[in-house]
PDB file of C-alpha atoms in Angstrom:
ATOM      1  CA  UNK A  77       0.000   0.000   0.000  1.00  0.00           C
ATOM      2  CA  UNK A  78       1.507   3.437  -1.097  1.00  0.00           C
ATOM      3  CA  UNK A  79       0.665   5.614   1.858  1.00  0.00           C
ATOM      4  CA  UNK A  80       2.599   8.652   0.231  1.00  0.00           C
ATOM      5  CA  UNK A  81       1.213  10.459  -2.703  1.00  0.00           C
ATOM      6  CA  UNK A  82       1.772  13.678  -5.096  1.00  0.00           C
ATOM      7  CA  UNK A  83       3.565  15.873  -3.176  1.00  0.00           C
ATOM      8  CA  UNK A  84       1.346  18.473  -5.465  1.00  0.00           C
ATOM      9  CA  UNK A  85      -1.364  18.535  -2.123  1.00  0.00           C
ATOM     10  CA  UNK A  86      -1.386  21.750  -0.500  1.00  0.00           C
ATOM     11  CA  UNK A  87       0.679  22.070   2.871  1.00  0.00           C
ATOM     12  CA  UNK A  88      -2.162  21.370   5.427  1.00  0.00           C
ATOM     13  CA  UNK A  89      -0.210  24.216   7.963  1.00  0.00           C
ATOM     14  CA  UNK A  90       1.841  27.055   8.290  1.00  0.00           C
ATOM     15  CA  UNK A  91       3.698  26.378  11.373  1.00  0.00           C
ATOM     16  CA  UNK A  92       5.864  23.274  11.915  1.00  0.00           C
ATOM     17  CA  UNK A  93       4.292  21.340  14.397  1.00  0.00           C
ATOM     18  CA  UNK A  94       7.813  20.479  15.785  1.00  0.00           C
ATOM     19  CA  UNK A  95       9.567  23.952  16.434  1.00  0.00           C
ATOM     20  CA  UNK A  96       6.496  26.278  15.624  1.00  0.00           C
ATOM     21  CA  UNK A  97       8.171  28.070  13.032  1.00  0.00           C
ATOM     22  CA  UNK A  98       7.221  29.033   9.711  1.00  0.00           C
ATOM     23  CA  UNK A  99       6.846  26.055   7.159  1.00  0.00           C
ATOM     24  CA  UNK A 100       9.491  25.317   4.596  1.00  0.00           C
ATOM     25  CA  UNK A 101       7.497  24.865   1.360  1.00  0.00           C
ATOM     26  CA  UNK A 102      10.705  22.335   0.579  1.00  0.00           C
ATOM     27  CA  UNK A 103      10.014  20.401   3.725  1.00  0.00           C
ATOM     28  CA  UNK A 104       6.983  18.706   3.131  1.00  0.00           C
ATOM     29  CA  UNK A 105       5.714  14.603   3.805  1.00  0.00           C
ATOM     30  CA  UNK A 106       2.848  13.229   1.913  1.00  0.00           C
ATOM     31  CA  UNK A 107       1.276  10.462   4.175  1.00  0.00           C
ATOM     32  CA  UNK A 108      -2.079   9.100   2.958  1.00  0.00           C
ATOM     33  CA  UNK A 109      -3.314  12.232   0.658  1.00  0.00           C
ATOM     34  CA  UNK A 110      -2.372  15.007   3.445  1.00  0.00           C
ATOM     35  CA  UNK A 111       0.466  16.886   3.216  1.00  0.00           C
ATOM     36  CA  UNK A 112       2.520  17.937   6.412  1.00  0.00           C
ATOM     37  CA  UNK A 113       4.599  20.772   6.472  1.00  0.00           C
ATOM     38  CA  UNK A 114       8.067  20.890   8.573  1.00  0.00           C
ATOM     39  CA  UNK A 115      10.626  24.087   9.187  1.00  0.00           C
ATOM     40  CA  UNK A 116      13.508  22.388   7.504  1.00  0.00           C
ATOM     41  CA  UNK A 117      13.527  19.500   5.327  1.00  0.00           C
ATOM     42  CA  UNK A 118      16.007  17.449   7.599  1.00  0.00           C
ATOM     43  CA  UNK A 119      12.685  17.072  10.242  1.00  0.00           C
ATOM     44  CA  UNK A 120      10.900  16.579   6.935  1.00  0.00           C
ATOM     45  CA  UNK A 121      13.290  13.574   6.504  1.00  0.00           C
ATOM     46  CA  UNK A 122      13.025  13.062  10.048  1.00  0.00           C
ATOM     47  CA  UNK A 123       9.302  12.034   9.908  1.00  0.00           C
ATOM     48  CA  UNK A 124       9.222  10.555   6.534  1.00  0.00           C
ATOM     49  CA  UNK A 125      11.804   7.602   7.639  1.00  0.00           C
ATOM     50  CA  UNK A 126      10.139   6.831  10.679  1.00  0.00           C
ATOM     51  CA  UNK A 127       6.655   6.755   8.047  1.00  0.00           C
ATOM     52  CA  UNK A 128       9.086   4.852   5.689  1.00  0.00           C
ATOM     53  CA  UNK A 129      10.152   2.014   8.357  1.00  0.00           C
ATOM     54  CA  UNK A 130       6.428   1.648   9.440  1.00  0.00           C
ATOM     55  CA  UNK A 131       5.307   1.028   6.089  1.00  0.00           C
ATOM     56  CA  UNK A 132       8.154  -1.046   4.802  1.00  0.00           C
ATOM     57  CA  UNK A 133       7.455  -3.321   8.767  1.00  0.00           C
ATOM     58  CA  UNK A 134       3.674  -3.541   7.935  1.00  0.00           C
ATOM     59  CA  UNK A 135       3.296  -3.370   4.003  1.00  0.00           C
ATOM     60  CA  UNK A 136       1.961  -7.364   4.025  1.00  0.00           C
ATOM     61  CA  UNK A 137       0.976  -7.148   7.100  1.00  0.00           C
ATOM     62  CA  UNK A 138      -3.078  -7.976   6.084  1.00  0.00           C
ATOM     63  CA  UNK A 139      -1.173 -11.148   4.695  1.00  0.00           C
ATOM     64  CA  UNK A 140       0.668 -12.486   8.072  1.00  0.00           C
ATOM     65  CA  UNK A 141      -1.503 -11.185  10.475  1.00  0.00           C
ATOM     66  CA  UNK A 142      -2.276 -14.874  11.966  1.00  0.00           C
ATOM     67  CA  UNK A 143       1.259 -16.476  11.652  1.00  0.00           C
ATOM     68  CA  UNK A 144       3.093 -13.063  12.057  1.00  0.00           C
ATOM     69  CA  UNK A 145       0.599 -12.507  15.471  1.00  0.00           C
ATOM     70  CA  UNK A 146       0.897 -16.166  17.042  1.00  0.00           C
ATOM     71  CA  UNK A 147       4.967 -15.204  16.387  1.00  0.00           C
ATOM     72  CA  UNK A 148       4.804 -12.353  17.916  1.00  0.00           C
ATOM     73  CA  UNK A 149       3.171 -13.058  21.150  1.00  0.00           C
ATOM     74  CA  UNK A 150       5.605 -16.489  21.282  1.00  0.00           C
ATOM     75  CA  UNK A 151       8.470 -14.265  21.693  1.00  0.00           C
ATOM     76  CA  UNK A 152       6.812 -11.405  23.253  1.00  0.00           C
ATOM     77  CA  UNK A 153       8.013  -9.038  20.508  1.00  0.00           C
ATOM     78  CA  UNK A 154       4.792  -5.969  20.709  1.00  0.00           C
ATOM     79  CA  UNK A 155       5.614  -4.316  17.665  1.00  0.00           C
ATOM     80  CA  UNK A 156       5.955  -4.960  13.638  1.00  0.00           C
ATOM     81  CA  UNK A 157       9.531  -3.051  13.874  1.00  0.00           C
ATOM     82  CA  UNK A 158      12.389  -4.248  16.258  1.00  0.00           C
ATOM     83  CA  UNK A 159      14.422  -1.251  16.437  1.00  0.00           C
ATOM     84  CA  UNK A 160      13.687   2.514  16.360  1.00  0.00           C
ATOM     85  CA  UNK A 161      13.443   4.437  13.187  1.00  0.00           C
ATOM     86  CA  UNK A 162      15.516   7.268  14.085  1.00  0.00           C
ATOM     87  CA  UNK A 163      18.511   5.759  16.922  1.00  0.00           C
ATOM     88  CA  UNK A 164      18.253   2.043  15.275  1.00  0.00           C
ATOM     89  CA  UNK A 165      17.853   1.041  18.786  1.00  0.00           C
ATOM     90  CA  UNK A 166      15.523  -1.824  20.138  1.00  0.00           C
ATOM     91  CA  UNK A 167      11.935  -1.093  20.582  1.00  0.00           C
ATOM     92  CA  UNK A 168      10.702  -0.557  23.926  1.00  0.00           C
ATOM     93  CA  UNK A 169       7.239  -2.026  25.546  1.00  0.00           C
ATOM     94  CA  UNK A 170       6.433   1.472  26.774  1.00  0.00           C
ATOM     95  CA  UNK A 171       7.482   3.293  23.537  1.00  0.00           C
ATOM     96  CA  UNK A 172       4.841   1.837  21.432  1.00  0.00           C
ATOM     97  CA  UNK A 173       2.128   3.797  19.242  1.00  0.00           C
ATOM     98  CA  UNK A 174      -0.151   3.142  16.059  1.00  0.00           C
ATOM     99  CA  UNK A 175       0.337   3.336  12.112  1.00  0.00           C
ATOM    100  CA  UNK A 176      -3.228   2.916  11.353  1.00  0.00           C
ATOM    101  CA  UNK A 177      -4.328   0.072  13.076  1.00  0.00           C
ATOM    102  CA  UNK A 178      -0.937  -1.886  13.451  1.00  0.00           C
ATOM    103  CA  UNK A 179       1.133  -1.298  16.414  1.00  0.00           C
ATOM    104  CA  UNK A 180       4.784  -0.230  15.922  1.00  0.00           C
ATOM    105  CA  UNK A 181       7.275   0.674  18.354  1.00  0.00           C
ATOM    106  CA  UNK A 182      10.232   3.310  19.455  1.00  0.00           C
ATOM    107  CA  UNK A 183      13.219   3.108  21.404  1.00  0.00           C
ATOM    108  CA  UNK A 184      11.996   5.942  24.194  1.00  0.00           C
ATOM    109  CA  UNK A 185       9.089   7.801  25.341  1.00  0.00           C
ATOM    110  CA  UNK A 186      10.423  10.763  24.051  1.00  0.00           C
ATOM    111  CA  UNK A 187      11.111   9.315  20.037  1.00  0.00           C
ATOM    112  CA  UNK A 188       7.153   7.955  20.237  1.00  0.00           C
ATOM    113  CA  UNK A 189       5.651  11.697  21.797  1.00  0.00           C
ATOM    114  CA  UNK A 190       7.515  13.416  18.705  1.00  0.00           C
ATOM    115  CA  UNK A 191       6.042  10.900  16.120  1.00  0.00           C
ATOM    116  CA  UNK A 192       2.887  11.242  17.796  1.00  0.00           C
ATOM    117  CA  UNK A 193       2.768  14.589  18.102  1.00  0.00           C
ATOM    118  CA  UNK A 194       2.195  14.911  14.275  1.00  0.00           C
ATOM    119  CA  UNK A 195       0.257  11.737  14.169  1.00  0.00           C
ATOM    120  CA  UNK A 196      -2.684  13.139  16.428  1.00  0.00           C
ATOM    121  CA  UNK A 197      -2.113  16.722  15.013  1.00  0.00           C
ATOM    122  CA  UNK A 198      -3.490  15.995  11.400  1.00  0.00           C
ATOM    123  CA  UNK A 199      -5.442  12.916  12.030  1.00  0.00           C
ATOM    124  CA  UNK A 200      -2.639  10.872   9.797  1.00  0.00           C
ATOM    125  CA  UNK A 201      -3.846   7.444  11.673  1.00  0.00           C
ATOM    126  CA  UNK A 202      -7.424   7.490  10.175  1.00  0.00           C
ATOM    127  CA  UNK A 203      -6.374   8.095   7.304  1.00  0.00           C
ATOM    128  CA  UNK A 204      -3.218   5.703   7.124  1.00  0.00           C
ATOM    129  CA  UNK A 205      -6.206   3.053   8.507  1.00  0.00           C
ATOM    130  CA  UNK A 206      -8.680   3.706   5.106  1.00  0.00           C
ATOM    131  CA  UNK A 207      -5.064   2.750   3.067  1.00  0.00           C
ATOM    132  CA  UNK A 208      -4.752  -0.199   4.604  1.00  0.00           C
ATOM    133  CA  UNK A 209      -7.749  -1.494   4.437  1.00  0.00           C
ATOM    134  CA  UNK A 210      -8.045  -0.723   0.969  1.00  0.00           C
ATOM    135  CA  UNK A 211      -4.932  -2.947   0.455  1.00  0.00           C
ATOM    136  CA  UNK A 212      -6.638  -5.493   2.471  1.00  0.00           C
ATOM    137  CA  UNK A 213      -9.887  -5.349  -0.128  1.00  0.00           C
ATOM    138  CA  UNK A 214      -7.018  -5.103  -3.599  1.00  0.00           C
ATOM    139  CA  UNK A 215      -3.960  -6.576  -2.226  1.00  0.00           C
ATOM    140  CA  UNK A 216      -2.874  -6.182  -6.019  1.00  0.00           C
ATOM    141  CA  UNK A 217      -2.676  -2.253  -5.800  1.00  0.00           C
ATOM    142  CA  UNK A 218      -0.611  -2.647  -2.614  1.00  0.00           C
ATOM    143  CA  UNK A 219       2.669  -0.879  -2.839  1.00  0.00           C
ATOM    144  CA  UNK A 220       5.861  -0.430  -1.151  1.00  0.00           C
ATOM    145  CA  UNK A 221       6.314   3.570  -1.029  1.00  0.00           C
ATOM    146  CA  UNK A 222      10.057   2.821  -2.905  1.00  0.00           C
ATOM    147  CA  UNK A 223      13.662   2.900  -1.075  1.00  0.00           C
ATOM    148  CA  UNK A 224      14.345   3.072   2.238  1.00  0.00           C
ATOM    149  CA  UNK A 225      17.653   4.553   1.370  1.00  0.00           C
ATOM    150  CA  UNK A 226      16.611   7.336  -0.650  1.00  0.00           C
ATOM    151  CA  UNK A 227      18.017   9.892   1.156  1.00  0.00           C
ATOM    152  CA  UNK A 228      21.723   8.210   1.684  1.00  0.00           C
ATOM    153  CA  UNK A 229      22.081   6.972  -2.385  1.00  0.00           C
ATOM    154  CA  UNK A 230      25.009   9.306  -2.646  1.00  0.00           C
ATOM    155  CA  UNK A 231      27.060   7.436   0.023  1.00  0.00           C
ATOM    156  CA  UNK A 232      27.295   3.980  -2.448  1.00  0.00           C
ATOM    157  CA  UNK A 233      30.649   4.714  -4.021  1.00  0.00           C
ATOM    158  CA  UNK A 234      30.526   1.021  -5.703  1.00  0.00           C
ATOM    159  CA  UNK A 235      31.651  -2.747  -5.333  1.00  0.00           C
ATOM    160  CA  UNK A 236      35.177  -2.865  -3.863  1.00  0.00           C
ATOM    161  CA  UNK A 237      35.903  -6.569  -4.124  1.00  0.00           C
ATOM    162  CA  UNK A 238      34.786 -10.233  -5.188  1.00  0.00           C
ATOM    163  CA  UNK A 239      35.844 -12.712  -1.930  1.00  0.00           C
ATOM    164  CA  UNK A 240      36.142 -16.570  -2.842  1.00  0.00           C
ATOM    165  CA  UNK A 241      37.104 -19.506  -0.958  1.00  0.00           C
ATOM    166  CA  UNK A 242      40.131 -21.338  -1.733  1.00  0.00           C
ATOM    167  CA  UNK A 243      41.318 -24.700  -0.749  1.00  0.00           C
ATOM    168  CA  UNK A 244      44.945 -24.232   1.482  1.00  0.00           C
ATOM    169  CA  UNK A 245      48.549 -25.137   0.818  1.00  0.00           C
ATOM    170  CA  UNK A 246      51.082 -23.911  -1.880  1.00  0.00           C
ATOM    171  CA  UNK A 247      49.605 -25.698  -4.483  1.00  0.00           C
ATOM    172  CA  UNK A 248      46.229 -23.943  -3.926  1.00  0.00           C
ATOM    173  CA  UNK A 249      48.677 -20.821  -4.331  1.00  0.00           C
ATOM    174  CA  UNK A 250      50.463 -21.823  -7.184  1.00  0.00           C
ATOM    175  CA  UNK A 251      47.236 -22.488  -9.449  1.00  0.00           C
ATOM    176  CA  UNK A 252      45.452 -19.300  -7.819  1.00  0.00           C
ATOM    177  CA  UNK A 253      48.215 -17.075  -9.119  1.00  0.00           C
ATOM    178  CA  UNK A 254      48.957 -19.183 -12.315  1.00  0.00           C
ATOM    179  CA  UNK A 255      45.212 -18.615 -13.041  1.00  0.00           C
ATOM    180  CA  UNK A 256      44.898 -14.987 -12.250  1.00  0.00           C
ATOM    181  CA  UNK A 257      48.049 -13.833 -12.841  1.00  0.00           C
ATOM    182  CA  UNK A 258      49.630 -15.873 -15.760  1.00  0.00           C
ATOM    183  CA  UNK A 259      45.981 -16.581 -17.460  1.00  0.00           C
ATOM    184  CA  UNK A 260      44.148 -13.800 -16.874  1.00  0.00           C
ATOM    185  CA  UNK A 261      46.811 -11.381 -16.291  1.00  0.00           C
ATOM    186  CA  UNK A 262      45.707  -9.606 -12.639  1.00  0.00           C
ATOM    187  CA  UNK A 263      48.210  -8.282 -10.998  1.00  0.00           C
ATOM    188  CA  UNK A 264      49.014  -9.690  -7.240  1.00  0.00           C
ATOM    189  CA  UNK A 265      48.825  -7.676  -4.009  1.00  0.00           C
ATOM    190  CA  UNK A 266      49.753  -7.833  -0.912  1.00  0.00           C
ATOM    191  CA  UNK A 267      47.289  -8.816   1.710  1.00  0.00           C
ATOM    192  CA  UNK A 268      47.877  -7.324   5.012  1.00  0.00           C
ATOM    193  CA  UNK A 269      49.585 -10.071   7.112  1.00  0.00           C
ATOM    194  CA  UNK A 270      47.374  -9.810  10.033  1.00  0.00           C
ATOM    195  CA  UNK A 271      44.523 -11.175   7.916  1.00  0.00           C
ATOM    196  CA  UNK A 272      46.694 -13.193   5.615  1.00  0.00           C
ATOM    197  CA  UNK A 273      47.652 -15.610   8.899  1.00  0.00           C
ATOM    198  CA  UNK A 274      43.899 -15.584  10.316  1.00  0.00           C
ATOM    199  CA  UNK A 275      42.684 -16.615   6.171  1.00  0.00           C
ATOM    200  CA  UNK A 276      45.255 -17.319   4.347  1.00  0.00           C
ATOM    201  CA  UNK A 277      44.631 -16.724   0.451  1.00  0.00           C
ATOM    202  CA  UNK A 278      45.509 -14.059  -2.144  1.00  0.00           C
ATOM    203  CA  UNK A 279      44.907 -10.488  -3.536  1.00  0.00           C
ATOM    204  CA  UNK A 280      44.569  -9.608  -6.994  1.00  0.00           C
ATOM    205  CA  UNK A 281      43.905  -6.174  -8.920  1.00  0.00           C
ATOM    206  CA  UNK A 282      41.389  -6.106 -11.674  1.00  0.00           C
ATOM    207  CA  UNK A 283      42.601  -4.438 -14.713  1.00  0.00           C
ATOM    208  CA  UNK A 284      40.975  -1.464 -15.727  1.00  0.00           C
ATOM    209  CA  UNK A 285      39.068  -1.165 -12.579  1.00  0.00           C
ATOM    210  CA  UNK A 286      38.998  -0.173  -9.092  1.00  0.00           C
ATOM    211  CA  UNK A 287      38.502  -3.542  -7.640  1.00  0.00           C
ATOM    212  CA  UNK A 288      39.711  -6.601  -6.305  1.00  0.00           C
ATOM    213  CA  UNK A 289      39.331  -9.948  -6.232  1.00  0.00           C
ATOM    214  CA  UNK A 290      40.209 -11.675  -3.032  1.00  0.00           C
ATOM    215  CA  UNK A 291      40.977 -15.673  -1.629  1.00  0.00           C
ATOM    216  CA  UNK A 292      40.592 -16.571   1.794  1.00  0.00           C
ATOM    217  CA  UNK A 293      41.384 -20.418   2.805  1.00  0.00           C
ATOM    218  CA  UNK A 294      38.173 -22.377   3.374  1.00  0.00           C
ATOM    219  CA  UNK A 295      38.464 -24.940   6.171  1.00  0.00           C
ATOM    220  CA  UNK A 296      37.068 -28.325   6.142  1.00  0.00           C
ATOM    221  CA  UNK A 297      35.401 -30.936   8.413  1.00  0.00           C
ATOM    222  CA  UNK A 298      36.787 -34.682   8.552  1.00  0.00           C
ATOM    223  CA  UNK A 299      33.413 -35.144   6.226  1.00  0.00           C
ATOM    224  CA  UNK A 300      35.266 -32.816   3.905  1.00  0.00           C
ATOM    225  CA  UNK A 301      32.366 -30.291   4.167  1.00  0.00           C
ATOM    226  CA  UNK A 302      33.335 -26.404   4.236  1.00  0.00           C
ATOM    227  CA  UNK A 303      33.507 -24.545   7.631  1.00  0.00           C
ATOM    228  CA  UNK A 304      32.546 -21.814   6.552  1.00  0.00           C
ATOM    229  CA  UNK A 305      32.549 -20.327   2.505  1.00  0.00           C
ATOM    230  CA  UNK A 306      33.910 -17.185   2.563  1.00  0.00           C
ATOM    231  CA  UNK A 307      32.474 -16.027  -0.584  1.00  0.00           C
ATOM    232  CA  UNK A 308      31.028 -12.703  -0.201  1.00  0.00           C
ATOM    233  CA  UNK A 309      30.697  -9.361  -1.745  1.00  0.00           C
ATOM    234  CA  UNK A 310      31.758  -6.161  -0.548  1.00  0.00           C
ATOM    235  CA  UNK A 311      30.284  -2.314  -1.362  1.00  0.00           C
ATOM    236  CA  UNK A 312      32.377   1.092  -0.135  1.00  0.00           C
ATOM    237  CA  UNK A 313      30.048   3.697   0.920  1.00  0.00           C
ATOM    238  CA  UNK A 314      30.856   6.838   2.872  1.00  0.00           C
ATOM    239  CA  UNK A 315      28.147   7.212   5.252  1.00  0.00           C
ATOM    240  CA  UNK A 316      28.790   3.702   6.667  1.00  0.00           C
ATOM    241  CA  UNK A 317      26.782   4.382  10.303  1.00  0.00           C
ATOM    242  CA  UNK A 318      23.732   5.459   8.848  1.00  0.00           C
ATOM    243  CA  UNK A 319      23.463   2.581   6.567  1.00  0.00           C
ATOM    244  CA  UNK A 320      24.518   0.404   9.100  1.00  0.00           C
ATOM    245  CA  UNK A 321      21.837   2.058  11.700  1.00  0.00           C
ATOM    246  CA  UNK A 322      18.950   2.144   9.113  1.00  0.00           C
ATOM    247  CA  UNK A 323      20.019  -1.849   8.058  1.00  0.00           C
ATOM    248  CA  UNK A 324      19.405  -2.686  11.686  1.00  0.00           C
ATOM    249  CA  UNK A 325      16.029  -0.638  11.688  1.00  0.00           C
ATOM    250  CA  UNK A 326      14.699  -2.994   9.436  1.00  0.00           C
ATOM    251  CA  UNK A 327      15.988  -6.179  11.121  1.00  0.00           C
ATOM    252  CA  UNK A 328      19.034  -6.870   9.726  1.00  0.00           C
ATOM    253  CA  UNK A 329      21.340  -8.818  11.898  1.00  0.00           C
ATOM    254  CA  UNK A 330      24.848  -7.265  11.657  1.00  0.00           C
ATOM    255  CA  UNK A 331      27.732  -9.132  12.340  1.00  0.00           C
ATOM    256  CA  UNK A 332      30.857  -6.701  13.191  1.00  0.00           C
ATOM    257  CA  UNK A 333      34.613  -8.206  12.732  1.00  0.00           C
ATOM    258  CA  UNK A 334      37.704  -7.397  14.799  1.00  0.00           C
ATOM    259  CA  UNK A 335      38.638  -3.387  13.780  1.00  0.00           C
ATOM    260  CA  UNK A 336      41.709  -2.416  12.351  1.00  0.00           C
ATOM    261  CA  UNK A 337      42.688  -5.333  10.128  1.00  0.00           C
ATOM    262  CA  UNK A 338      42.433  -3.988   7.577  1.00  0.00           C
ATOM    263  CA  UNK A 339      44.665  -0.611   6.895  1.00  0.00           C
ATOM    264  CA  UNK A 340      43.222   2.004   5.570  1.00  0.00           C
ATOM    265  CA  UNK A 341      39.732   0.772   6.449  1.00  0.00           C
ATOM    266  CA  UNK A 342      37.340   2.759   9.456  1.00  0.00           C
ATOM    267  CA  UNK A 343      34.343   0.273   9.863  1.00  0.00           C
ATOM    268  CA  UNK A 344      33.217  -2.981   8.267  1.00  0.00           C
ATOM    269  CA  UNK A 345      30.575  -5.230   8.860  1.00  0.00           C
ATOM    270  CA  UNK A 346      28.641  -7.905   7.658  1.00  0.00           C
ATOM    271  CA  UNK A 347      25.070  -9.398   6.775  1.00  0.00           C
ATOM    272  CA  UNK A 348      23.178 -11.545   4.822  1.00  0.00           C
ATOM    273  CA  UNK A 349      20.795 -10.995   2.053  1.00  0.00           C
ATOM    274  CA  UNK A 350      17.273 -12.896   2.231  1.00  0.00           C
ATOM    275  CA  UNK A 351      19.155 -15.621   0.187  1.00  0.00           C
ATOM    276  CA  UNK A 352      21.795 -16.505   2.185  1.00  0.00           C
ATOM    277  CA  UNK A 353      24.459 -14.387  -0.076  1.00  0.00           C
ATOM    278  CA  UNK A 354      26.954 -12.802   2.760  1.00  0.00           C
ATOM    279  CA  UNK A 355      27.623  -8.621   1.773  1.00  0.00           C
ATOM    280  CA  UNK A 356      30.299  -6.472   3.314  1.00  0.00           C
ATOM    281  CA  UNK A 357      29.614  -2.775   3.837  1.00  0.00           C
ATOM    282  CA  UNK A 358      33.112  -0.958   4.226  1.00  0.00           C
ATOM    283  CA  UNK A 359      34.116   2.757   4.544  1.00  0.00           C
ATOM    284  CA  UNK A 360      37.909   3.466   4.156  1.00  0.00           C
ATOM    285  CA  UNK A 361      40.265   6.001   5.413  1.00  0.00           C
ATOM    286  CA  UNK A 362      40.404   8.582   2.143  1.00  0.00           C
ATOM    287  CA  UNK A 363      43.545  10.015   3.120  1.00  0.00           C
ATOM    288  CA  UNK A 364      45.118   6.224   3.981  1.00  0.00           C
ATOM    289  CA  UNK A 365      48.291   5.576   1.628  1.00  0.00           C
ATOM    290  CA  UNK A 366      49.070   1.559   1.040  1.00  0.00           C
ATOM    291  CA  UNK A 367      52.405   2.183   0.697  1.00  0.00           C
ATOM    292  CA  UNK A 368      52.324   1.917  -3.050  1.00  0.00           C
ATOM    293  CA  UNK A 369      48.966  -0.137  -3.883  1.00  0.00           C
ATOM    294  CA  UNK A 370      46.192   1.466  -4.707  1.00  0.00           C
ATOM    295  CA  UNK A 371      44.355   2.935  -2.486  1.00  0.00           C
ATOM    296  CA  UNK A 372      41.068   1.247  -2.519  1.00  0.00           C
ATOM    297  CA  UNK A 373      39.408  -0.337   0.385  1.00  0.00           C
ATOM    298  CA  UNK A 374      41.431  -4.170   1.236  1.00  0.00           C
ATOM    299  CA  UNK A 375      39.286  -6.639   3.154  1.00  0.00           C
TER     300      UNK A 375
END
């Protein structure tokens, strides 16, 4: 269900309901056909991501609402969001509130009151309510109201490497380099040593680009089964805590590795896509020199 709409609607009022000051004609949210206005388009922002995270936690909700219920009472979860739009922290039993008739949650008091406050203001949860039920009715017009990371696009600065498993020993070596370096003509880096003895594996450039492609040593069971395949890919982006706190938002579990392995690199983590594929977000140091190798990102 597409609570937003044409952001053509006239500004319902002419002092924020936040600071009291004079509307922004910029800083305007669209929630189901009225049209808030804000003082500056950062609380604009503000209230459109918590609006975004509610809608993206409840968009199928008329779908689950027997399984998804039963689950949530089993682990005593109260609201369709885990973690608070705006600090990424966990929800809170007395932080809780309504978008339209589903319950969703905040990490304080105070974060729910400011939502609120514009809620009950223009009347948004009546109107958010005749949305959803209209999904309910035409599940087919339902829509998700697009990205959740809209405003933060500009911080993707592109892939930064390719990881693969390899088996271990020289010979693994030997036919890794012979491959990539003799056959397909990448040129070998050096991996920092502190991951090099926890891993093992190779570094290669990519001609032509400004990526990598890495090896690190796969161990096995007795069975011969993998350990753990330590295939993944890895993005660079800039604004790494906001991704990483709006990623969480929406239930993401983030797995952080040991800091400062990596030269040159600030903060990494990891997750996993609803597939099972593993994806690195990284931010590097852009004033970091590698001694001679380029200066991308090395994980």
């Amino acid at each position: 269900m597409d609570i937003r709409v044409s952001e053509n609607r006239p500004i319902r009022n002419k002092r924020c309901p936040w600071t009291g000051k004079a509307v922004d004609s910029q800083a305007r949210v669209n929630v189901a056909g009225i049209t808030v206005g804000f003082a500056t388009v950062d609380l604009a922002e503000k209230f459109e991501e918590a609006v975004n995270t509610f809608e993206q936690a409840t968009i199928h909700a008329y779908k689950l609402e027997s399984t998804r219920a039963s689950e949530i009472r089993g682990n005593k979860v109260l609201a369709w969001n885990s973690h608070c739009p705006w600090s990424g922290k966990t929800v809170r039993s007395d932080s809780l509130t309504k978008y339209g008739q589903y319950t969703v949650g905040f990490c304080n008091p105070g974060c729910r009151n400011t939502f609120d406050q514009v809620v009950k203001k223009f009347g948004l949860n009546s109107a958010i309510m005749d949305v959803q039920n209209k999904a309910k009715q035409n599940p087919k017009h339902s829509q998700s109201p697009g990205p959740v990371f809209k405003s933060n696009i500009d911080s993707m600065r592109g892939i930064d490497h390719i990881n693969f498993g390899m088996p271990s020993g020289e010979e693994a070596e030997h036919l890794c380099r012979q491959f990539y370096s003799g056959v397909l003509g990448f040129a070998e880096v050096e991996k920092p040593p502190r991951l090099r003895s926890k891993f093992g594996g190779l570094w290669f450039d990519i001609p032509n680009t400004r990526m990598q492609i890495h090896f690190s040593v796969d161990k096995k069971r007795e069975d011969g089964s993998r350990v753990r395949d330590f295939g993944h890919l890895a993005f660079h982006v800039d604004d790494i805590e906001t991704v990483e706190k709006k990623l969480r938002v929406h239930n993401v579990h983030i797995n952080v590795p040991d800091q400062g392995d990596v030269p040159g690199v600030t903060r990494r983590f990891f997750f996993f896509d609803p597939f099972n594929n593993e994806i690195e977000f990284l931010h590097k140091d852009p004033n970091h020199n590698n001694n001679g190798t380029s200066n991308r990102s090395k994980l």
